[in-house]
Each structure stands twice: as structure tokens, then as C-alpha cells.
PDB file of C-alpha atoms in Angstrom:
ATOM      1  CA  SER A   6    -135.700  27.668-125.509  1.00 51.00           C
ATOM      2  CA  MET A   7    -137.131  31.073-124.875  1.00 50.00           C
ATOM      3  CA  ALA A   8    -134.617  32.759-127.124  1.00 50.00           C
ATOM      4  CA  LEU A   9    -135.399  30.237-129.902  1.00 46.00           C
ATOM      5  CA  ALA A  10    -139.118  30.922-129.552  1.00 47.00           C
ATOM      6  CA  HIS A  11    -138.534  34.587-129.869  1.00 48.00           C
ATOM      7  CA  LEU A  12    -136.368  34.177-132.882  1.00 43.00           C
ATOM      8  CA  ILE A  13    -138.969  32.146-134.574  1.00 44.00           C
ATOM      9  CA  VAL A  14    -141.730  34.717-133.744  1.00 40.00           C
ATOM     10  CA  LEU A  15    -139.508  37.543-135.199  1.00 43.00           C
ATOM     11  CA  SER A  16    -138.756  35.567-138.349  1.00 47.00           C
ATOM     12  CA  ALA A  17    -142.334  34.953-139.127  1.00 46.00           C
ATOM     13  CA  TRP A  18    -143.445  38.552-138.510  1.00 45.00           C
ATOM     14  CA  PRO A  19    -144.183  40.298-141.651  1.00 46.00           C
ATOM     15  CA  THR A  20    -141.739  43.095-142.372  1.00 44.00           C
ATOM     16  CA  THR A  21    -142.360  44.215-145.997  1.00 42.00           C
ATOM     17  CA  THR A  22    -140.176  46.883-147.435  1.00 41.00           C
ATOM     18  CA  SER A  23    -143.345  48.976-148.333  1.00 41.00           C
ATOM     19  CA  SER A  24    -144.511  48.963-144.637  1.00 40.00           C
ATOM     20  CA  LEU A  25    -141.296  50.568-143.641  1.00 43.00           C
ATOM     21  CA  GLU A  26    -141.061  53.249-146.288  1.00 56.00           C
ATOM     22  CA  ALA A  27    -142.110  56.676-145.508  1.00 70.00           C
ATOM     23  CA  ALA A  28    -145.163  58.164-147.409  1.00 81.00           C
ATOM     24  CA  ARG A  29    -144.283  59.917-150.659  1.00 90.00           C
ATOM     25  CA  ARG A  30    -145.475  63.428-150.708  1.00 92.00           C
ATOM     26  CA  VAL A  31    -147.246  64.926-153.724  1.00 94.00           C
ATOM     27  CA  PHE A  32    -146.717  68.534-154.750  1.00 93.00           C
ATOM     28  CA  VAL A  33    -147.949  71.110-157.394  1.00 93.00           C
ATOM     29  CA  ARG A  34    -145.338  73.390-158.918  1.00 93.00           C
ATOM     30  CA  PHE A  35    -146.085  76.619-160.474  1.00 93.00           C
ATOM     31  CA  SER A  36    -143.867  77.693-163.180  1.00 92.00           C
ATOM     32  CA  PRO A  37    -143.845  80.219-166.187  1.00 92.00           C
ATOM     33  CA  LEU A  38    -145.469  79.168-169.455  1.00 91.00           C
ATOM     34  CA  ILE A  39    -143.014  77.690-171.932  1.00 90.00           C
ATOM     35  CA  GLY A  40    -141.807  80.683-173.908  1.00 85.00           C
ATOM     36  CA  GLY A  41    -143.814  83.019-171.479  1.00 84.00           C
ATOM     37  CA  PRO A  42    -142.569  85.762-169.083  1.00 86.00           C
ATOM     38  CA  LYS A  43    -140.536  84.445-166.092  1.00 87.00           C
ATOM     39  CA  PHE A  44    -142.539  86.774-163.609  1.00 87.00           C
ATOM     40  CA  ALA A  45    -145.834  84.940-164.306  1.00 88.00           C
ATOM     41  CA  PRO A  46    -145.782  81.444-162.904  1.00 90.00           C
ATOM     42  CA  VAL A  47    -149.178  80.337-163.970  1.00 91.00           C
ATOM     43  CA  HIS A  48    -148.382  76.971-165.410  1.00 94.00           C
ATOM     44  CA  THR A  49    -148.880  73.892-163.121  1.00 94.00           C
ATOM     45  CA  GLY A  50    -147.412  70.511-162.879  1.00 96.00           C
ATOM     46  CA  VAL A  51    -147.681  67.572-160.348  1.00 96.00           C
ATOM     47  CA  PHE A  52    -144.679  66.121-158.741  1.00 96.00           C
ATOM     48  CA  VAL A  53    -144.339  62.962-156.540  1.00 95.00           C
ATOM     49  CA  GLU A  54    -141.312  61.933-154.334  1.00 92.00           C
ATOM     50  CA  ALA A  55    -139.213  59.337-156.043  1.00 90.00           C
ATOM     51  CA  GLY A  56    -136.738  58.587-153.358  1.00 86.00           C
ATOM     52  CA  LYS A  57    -133.018  59.408-154.062  1.00 84.00           C
ATOM     53  CA  GLU A  58    -133.983  60.330-157.634  1.00 81.00           C
ATOM     54  CA  GLY A  59    -135.715  63.414-156.439  1.00 90.00           C
ATOM     55  CA  LEU A  60    -139.156  64.141-157.702  1.00 94.00           C
ATOM     56  CA  LEU A  61    -140.990  62.774-160.784  1.00 95.00           C
ATOM     57  CA  GLY A  62    -143.391  65.263-162.290  1.00 96.00           C
ATOM     58  CA  PHE A  63    -145.968  65.460-165.069  1.00 97.00           C
ATOM     59  CA  ASP A  64    -147.778  68.404-166.890  1.00 96.00           C
ATOM     60  CA  LEU A  65    -149.971  68.836-169.814  1.00 96.00           C
ATOM     61  CA  ILE A  66    -148.357  70.940-172.538  1.00 96.00           C
ATOM     62  CA  PRO A  67    -149.057  71.715-176.238  1.00 95.00           C
ATOM     63  CA  GLU A  68    -147.071  69.496-178.640  1.00 94.00           C
ATOM     64  CA  ASN A  69    -145.596  72.615-180.152  1.00 93.00           C
ATOM     65  CA  PRO A  70    -145.725  75.092-177.426  1.00 91.00           C
ATOM     66  CA  THR A  71    -143.653  77.871-179.081  1.00 89.00           C
ATOM     67  CA  ASP A  72    -145.225  77.707-182.573  1.00 92.00           C
ATOM     68  CA  LEU A  73    -147.085  80.761-183.583  1.00 91.00           C
ATOM     69  CA  GLU A  74    -149.944  78.537-184.963  1.00 92.00           C
ATOM     70  CA  THR A  75    -150.279  76.869-181.409  1.00 92.00           C
ATOM     71  CA  MET A  76    -150.420  80.334-179.776  1.00 90.00           C
ATOM     72  CA  GLY A  77    -152.985  81.503-182.337  1.00 92.00           C
ATOM     73  CA  ARG A  78    -155.200  78.429-181.704  1.00 92.00           C
ATOM     74  CA  LEU A  79    -154.896  78.944-177.853  1.00 92.00           C
ATOM     75  CA  VAL A  80    -155.580  82.651-177.912  1.00 90.00           C
ATOM     76  CA  SER A  81    -158.590  82.152-180.174  1.00 93.00           C
ATOM     77  CA  LEU A  82    -159.913  79.454-177.740  1.00 92.00           C
ATOM     78  CA  ARG A  83    -159.528  76.554-180.050  1.00 93.00           C
ATOM     79  CA  SER A  84    -158.051  73.214-179.189  1.00 94.00           C
ATOM     80  CA  THR A  85    -154.432  72.273-180.011  1.00 94.00           C
ATOM     81  CA  PRO A  86    -152.719  68.964-179.830  1.00 95.00           C
ATOM     82  CA  ALA A  87    -151.278  68.135-176.534  1.00 96.00           C
ATOM     83  CA  THR A  88    -148.930  65.673-174.705  1.00 96.00           C
ATOM     84  CA  VAL A  89    -148.077  64.856-171.121  1.00 96.00           C
ATOM     85  CA  ARG A  90    -144.529  65.803-170.313  1.00 96.00           C
ATOM     86  CA  GLU A  91    -142.507  63.692-167.671  1.00 96.00           C
ATOM     87  CA  LEU A  92    -139.975  65.682-165.632  1.00 95.00           C
ATOM     88  CA  ARG A  93    -137.214  64.710-163.224  1.00 94.00           C
ATOM     89  CA  VAL A  94    -136.012  67.326-160.794  1.00 91.00           C
ATOM     90  CA  SER A  95    -134.290  67.548-157.453  1.00 87.00           C
ATOM     91  CA  THR A  96    -136.175  68.349-154.180  1.00 80.00           C
ATOM     92  CA  PRO A  97    -135.992  72.166-153.650  1.00 74.00           C
ATOM     93  CA  ARG A  98    -133.845  72.826-150.526  1.00 69.00           C
ATOM     94  CA  ALA A  99    -134.842  76.463-149.979  1.00 65.00           C
ATOM     95  CA  PRO A 100    -138.260  77.921-149.231  1.00 66.00           C
ATOM     96  CA  ASP A 101    -140.202  78.302-152.548  1.00 76.00           C
ATOM     97  CA  HIS A 102    -143.827  79.480-152.760  1.00 81.00           C
ATOM     98  CA  ASN A 103    -144.068  78.059-156.225  1.00 87.00           C
ATOM     99  CA  TRP A 104    -143.924  74.472-154.771  1.00 90.00           C
ATOM    100  CA  ILE A 105    -147.226  73.586-153.057  1.00 89.00           C
ATOM    101  CA  LEU A 106    -147.559  70.610-150.691  1.00 90.00           C
ATOM    102  CA  VAL A 107    -150.854  68.736-151.568  1.00 92.00           C
ATOM    103  CA  GLY A 108    -150.645  65.619-149.326  1.00 91.00           C
ATOM    104  CA  ASP A 109    -149.243  62.153-149.177  1.00 93.00           C
ATOM    105  CA  CYS A 110    -149.498  59.766-152.097  1.00 95.00           C
ATOM    106  CA  LEU A 111    -151.668  56.680-151.643  1.00 95.00           C
ATOM    107  CA  PRO A 112    -149.758  53.809-150.309  1.00 93.00           C
ATOM    108  CA  ASP A 113    -150.724  51.454-153.103  1.00 93.00           C
ATOM    109  CA  VAL A 114    -149.783  53.897-155.881  1.00 94.00           C
ATOM    110  CA  ASP A 115    -146.317  53.418-157.223  1.00 94.00           C
ATOM    111  CA  LEU A 116    -144.436  55.447-159.759  1.00 94.00           C
ATOM    112  CA  ASP A 117    -145.521  53.293-162.711  1.00 95.00           C
ATOM    113  CA  ASP A 118    -149.087  53.961-161.491  1.00 95.00           C
ATOM    114  CA  ALA A 119    -148.375  57.647-161.348  1.00 96.00           C
ATOM    115  CA  ARG A 120    -147.266  57.590-165.051  1.00 95.00           C
ATOM    116  CA  ALA A 121    -150.384  55.738-166.113  1.00 96.00           C
ATOM    117  CA  LEU A 122    -152.557  58.110-164.141  1.00 96.00           C
ATOM    118  CA  ALA A 123    -150.914  61.199-165.611  1.00 96.00           C
ATOM    119  CA  ARG A 124    -152.069  60.052-169.108  1.00 95.00           C
ATOM    120  CA  THR A 125    -155.610  58.889-168.099  1.00 94.00           C
ATOM    121  CA  THR A 126    -157.116  61.015-165.498  1.00 91.00           C
ATOM    122  CA  ILE A 127    -158.506  63.479-168.114  1.00 92.00           C
ATOM    123  CA  PRO A 128    -158.154  63.553-171.933  1.00 90.00           C
ATOM    124  CA  THR A 129    -154.544  64.472-172.844  1.00 92.00           C
ATOM    125  CA  ASP A 130    -154.587  64.505-176.552  1.00 93.00           C
ATOM    126  CA  ALA A 131    -155.712  68.098-176.877  1.00 94.00           C
ATOM    127  CA  LEU A 132    -155.308  71.331-174.706  1.00 94.00           C
ATOM    128  CA  HIS A 133    -157.906  74.077-174.598  1.00 94.00           C
ATOM    129  CA  LEU A 134    -157.441  77.153-172.315  1.00 92.00           C
ATOM    130  CA  VAL A 135    -160.897  76.966-170.924  1.00 92.00           C
ATOM    131  CA  THR A 136    -161.996  73.234-170.825  1.00 92.00           C
ATOM    132  CA  ASN A 137    -158.875  71.207-170.866  1.00 94.00           C
ATOM    133  CA  GLN A 138    -155.649  72.915-169.654  1.00 94.00           C
ATOM    134  CA  CYS A 139    -152.754  72.305-167.191  1.00 95.00           C
ATOM    135  CA  TRP A 140    -154.813  73.354-164.183  1.00 93.00           C
ATOM    136  CA  ARG A 141    -157.518  70.772-164.732  1.00 94.00           C
ATOM    137  CA  HIS A 142    -154.847  68.168-165.440  1.00 96.00           C
ATOM    138  CA  SER A 143    -152.967  68.907-162.240  1.00 95.00           C
ATOM    139  CA  LEU A 144    -156.127  68.968-160.099  1.00 95.00           C
ATOM    140  CA  ALA A 145    -157.240  65.525-161.461  1.00 95.00           C
ATOM    141  CA  LEU A 146    -153.802  63.897-161.143  1.00 96.00           C
ATOM    142  CA  ALA A 147    -153.091  65.234-157.729  1.00 96.00           C
ATOM    143  CA  SER A 148    -156.477  64.156-156.604  1.00 95.00           C
ATOM    144  CA  ALA A 149    -155.860  60.605-158.084  1.00 96.00           C
ATOM    145  CA  LEU A 150    -152.453  60.378-156.309  1.00 96.00           C
ATOM    146  CA  THR A 151    -153.673  61.499-152.985  1.00 95.00           C
ATOM    147  CA  GLY A 152    -157.097  60.310-152.753  1.00 94.00           C
ATOM    148  CA  LEU A 153    -158.279  63.978-151.883  1.00 93.00           C
ATOM    149  CA  PRO A 154    -161.365  65.451-153.540  1.00 93.00           C
ATOM    150  CA  PRO A 155    -160.366  67.877-156.386  1.00 91.00           C
ATOM    151  CA  LEU A 156    -161.896  70.783-154.334  1.00 90.00           C
ATOM    152  CA  ASP A 157    -159.459  70.222-151.494  1.00 90.00           C
ATOM    153  CA  VAL A 158    -156.584  70.040-153.902  1.00 91.00           C
ATOM    154  CA  LEU A 159    -157.845  73.308-155.321  1.00 90.00           C
ATOM    155  CA  LEU A 160    -157.923  74.880-151.845  1.00 87.00           C
ATOM    156  CA  ALA A 161    -154.437  73.858-151.188  1.00 83.00           C
ATOM    157  CA  LEU A 162    -153.331  75.456-154.333  1.00 82.00           C
ATOM    158  CA  LEU A 163    -155.134  78.785-153.459  1.00 81.00           C
ATOM    159  CA  ARG A 164    -153.642  78.763-149.842  1.00 76.00           C
ATOM    160  CA  ARG A 165    -150.182  78.604-151.613  1.00 67.00           C
ATOM    161  CA  ARG A 166    -148.685  76.668-148.597  1.00 58.00           C
ATOM    162  CA  PRO A 167    -144.917  76.559-149.615  1.00 55.00           C
ATOM    163  CA  LEU A 168    -142.927  73.363-149.696  1.00 54.00           C
ATOM    164  CA  ILE A 169    -140.756  74.494-146.881  1.00 50.00           C
ATOM    165  CA  PRO A 170    -142.493  76.964-144.829  1.00 42.00           C
ATOM    166  CA  THR A 171    -140.680  80.308-144.090  1.00 41.00           C
ATOM    167  CA  ALA A 172    -139.806  81.292-140.485  1.00 41.00           C
ATOM    168  CA  PRO A 173    -142.190  83.926-139.261  1.00 41.00           C
ATOM    169  CA  GLU A 174    -140.444  87.475-139.331  1.00 44.00           C
ATOM    170  CA  ALA A 175    -139.667  88.895-136.112  1.00 46.00           C
ATOM    171  CA  THR A 176    -141.990  91.874-135.471  1.00 47.00           C
ATOM    172  CA  THR A 177    -141.629  94.846-133.099  1.00 51.00           C
ATOM    173  CA  PRO A 178    -144.651  95.470-130.979  1.00 53.00           C
ATOM    174  CA  SER A 179    -146.621  98.540-132.306  1.00 55.00           C
ATOM    175  CA  LEU A 180    -146.700 101.746-130.348  1.00 55.00           C
ATOM    176  CA  ASP A 181    -150.397 101.203-129.561  1.00 57.00           C
ATOM    177  CA  ARG A 182    -149.434  97.701-128.071  1.00 61.00           C
ATOM    178  CA  ARG A 183    -146.594  99.122-126.103  1.00 62.00           C
ATOM    179  CA  LEU A 184    -148.814 101.895-124.661  1.00 61.00           C
ATOM    180  CA  GLU A 185    -151.443  99.330-123.766  1.00 63.00           C
ATOM    181  CA  ARG A 186    -148.871  97.147-121.971  1.00 66.00           C
ATOM    182  CA  ALA A 187    -147.519 100.133-120.011  1.00 64.00           C
ATOM    183  CA  PHE A 188    -150.992 101.246-119.114  1.00 61.00           C
ATOM    184  CA  ALA A 189    -151.758  97.678-117.807  1.00 64.00           C
ATOM    185  CA  ASP A 190    -148.439  97.667-115.722  1.00 65.00           C
ATOM    186  CA  GLU A 191    -149.401 101.033-114.269  1.00 62.00           C
ATOM    187  CA  LYS A 192    -152.936  99.981-113.427  1.00 59.00           C
ATOM    188  CA  ALA A 193    -151.633  96.957-111.637  1.00 60.00           C
ATOM    189  CA  ARG A 194    -148.973  99.118-109.747  1.00 61.00           C
ATOM    190  CA  ARG A 195    -151.821 101.552-108.589  1.00 57.00           C
ATOM    191  CA  PHE A 196    -154.743  99.279-107.977  1.00 52.00           C
ATOM    192  CA  GLY A 197    -153.247  95.697-107.691  1.00 54.00           C
ATOM    193  CA  VAL A 198    -153.926  93.122-110.284  1.00 48.00           C
ATOM    194  CA  PRO A 199    -157.259  91.869-108.907  1.00 48.00           C
ATOM    195  CA  LEU A 200    -158.800  95.318-108.576  1.00 47.00           C
ATOM    196  CA  ALA A 201    -157.473  96.633-111.798  1.00 47.00           C
ATOM    197  CA  GLY A 202    -159.313  93.686-113.552  1.00 51.00           C
ATOM    198  CA  LEU A 203    -162.585  94.778-111.948  1.00 50.00           C
ATOM    199  CA  LEU A 204    -162.631  98.343-112.905  1.00 52.00           C
ATOM    200  CA  SER A 205    -163.671  99.721-116.254  1.00 58.00           C
ATOM    201  CA  ASP A 206    -161.277 102.175-118.187  1.00 60.00           C
ATOM    202  CA  GLU A 207    -163.477 105.123-117.148  1.00 63.00           C
ATOM    203  CA  GLU A 208    -163.484 104.118-113.463  1.00 62.00           C
ATOM    204  CA  ARG A 209    -159.790 103.621-113.483  1.00 61.00           C
ATOM    205  CA  LEU A 210    -159.407 107.109-115.105  1.00 65.00           C
ATOM    206  CA  GLN A 211    -161.516 108.685-112.384  1.00 68.00           C
ATOM    207  CA  ALA A 212    -159.633 106.859-109.586  1.00 65.00           C
ATOM    208  CA  ALA A 213    -156.390 107.924-111.019  1.00 68.00           C
ATOM    209  CA  ARG A 214    -157.465 111.549-111.143  1.00 71.00           C
ATOM    210  CA  ALA A 215    -158.815 111.275-107.606  1.00 69.00           C
ATOM    211  CA  ALA A 216    -155.590 109.843-106.278  1.00 68.00           C
ATOM    212  CA  ALA A 217    -153.587 112.713-108.173  1.00 72.00           C
ATOM    213  CA  ARG A 218    -155.799 115.374-106.436  1.00 74.00           C
ATOM    214  CA  PHE A 219    -155.366 113.648-103.053  1.00 67.00           C
ATOM    215  CA  GLN A 220    -151.658 113.401-103.437  1.00 72.00           C
ATOM    216  CA  ALA A 221    -151.595 117.173-104.314  1.00 75.00           C
ATOM    217  CA  ALA A 222    -153.665 118.045-101.261  1.00 74.00           C
ATOM    218  CA  LEU A 223    -151.373 116.066 -99.066  1.00 71.00           C
ATOM    219  CA  GLU A 224    -148.338 117.852-100.557  1.00 76.00           C
ATOM    220  CA  GLU A 225    -149.915 121.226 -99.974  1.00 77.00           C
ATOM    221  CA  GLU A 226    -150.538 120.401 -96.271  1.00 75.00           C
ATOM    222  CA  GLU A 227    -146.994 119.414 -95.919  1.00 74.00           C
ATOM    223  CA  ARG A 228    -145.754 122.692 -97.215  1.00 76.00           C
ATOM    224  CA  LYS A 229    -148.144 124.645 -94.988  1.00 75.00           C
ATOM    225  CA  ALA A 230    -146.996 122.884 -91.977  1.00 73.00           C
ATOM    226  CA  SER A 231    -143.343 123.365 -92.744  1.00 73.00           C
ATOM    227  CA  ASP A 232    -143.912 127.116 -93.596  1.00 70.00           C
ATOM    228  CA  PRO A 233    -146.458 128.567 -90.928  1.00 62.00           C
ATOM    229  CA  GLU A 234    -146.104 132.245 -92.438  1.00 62.00           C
ATOM    230  CA  ARG A 235    -147.745 131.009 -95.625  1.00 55.00           C
TER     231      ARG A 235
END
């Protein structure tokens, strides 16, 4: 009867799929402008984890990004027609400082919600380099997906925390650090650890000089005792 009661309790316990799923992470990716130089990743897009499908991303781009007329309008600080692009990419497997982790997606926001938010968080029918560009779109969308204030999203981008943090490089202690360590070892040997901690550097130096003079005087007395004719 106890086993039957236990089975009934387990069957009645709510176990929804959403409660067991891990939180989806939200990233901002830096990339070169379409048709721009590869060494200048200044364009931004927002990506959210989409399970086995990798990452689903959105960015705000001009409708005709490589047209000379579009470039002319943007450079002269005039608006140009824009569109929200949807992207599918695989999750990067190597450390990449162009992928910035912003935070976890809100649990009640699914991929369809993300698609809707990408087109409604800010006006997306026109792009202007100053007032309505990819950076503004990315900040607003990442904020809507994670629930973080836009300022916190901006700070995450400025810190440029990579998607997969790189391991810290092994460093060799500097010469000053090695000398300091050797000096500390010598102080402990001469004075003992408790006493060495109570003396200032000047006092320790004076004590070391006095000990050296005392040692020299003892050695001189020993030489005189072993050679009476001196």
C-alpha cells in the first residue's frame, strides 16, 4: 500500500518539460559590416540558444547594404530602409572574443517570442547611423530577452567577456618579486618569522649590518688566537 501511495504522489507531481530545460543563454556577436573590412568587427547581432539547432540570431541591417546609394545615405547621416535579418549559426567551440555572453533568456520567452521582439523592440523599418543602428537594436533586444536594463547590457558589451573564457596565461614571477621573496626568506632565516614581521626594513638592514660586523669581529679574534705572533 505504501508503494502504491508513493506511485500516486509521483504521478500527480507536476513535471513539465519547461521546468527541466536549462536556461537558454543570450549573446551579442560582433562581426564586420556587410562589405566592410574583416579587421573591424563593429556590427552587432543578438543570438539566443535554440537547442540542437545551435543559435538563432537577429540583427538590423540596411535593405541593400552594398549599394552605393545606401552607403551614401548612411555616410551623410540620412536614414535608409532597413530590415531585421534572421540568422542560424552553430555554437562556437573555441574561445572567441567576438561572442559576448549577456545572460540567461527569460523563462517565459520562447523562440517565437524572440522573433517578435526582434522586430518590435525599436523601429526596424529604417536605419540611421546615429539614432537607429545595429547597436541600439542589439541593446534593446538583449534587454528584452534577458530582462536586464539596457545599461547592464551595454556594460557587458564593453567588458567584452568572451563566450568561452580563455585560460589565464602562465606567467613567470618578475625579478622584483623573486628578489622580494628571497629577501623575505633571508629575513626569516636570520631573525625568525615572528621577529622579522615586527621589524621595519630599515631596522632589519641595521640589524643585518650589525650581525655582519659582529661575525667579522669573531673571525678576527679566532685568527689572532690561532696565530699569537700576529
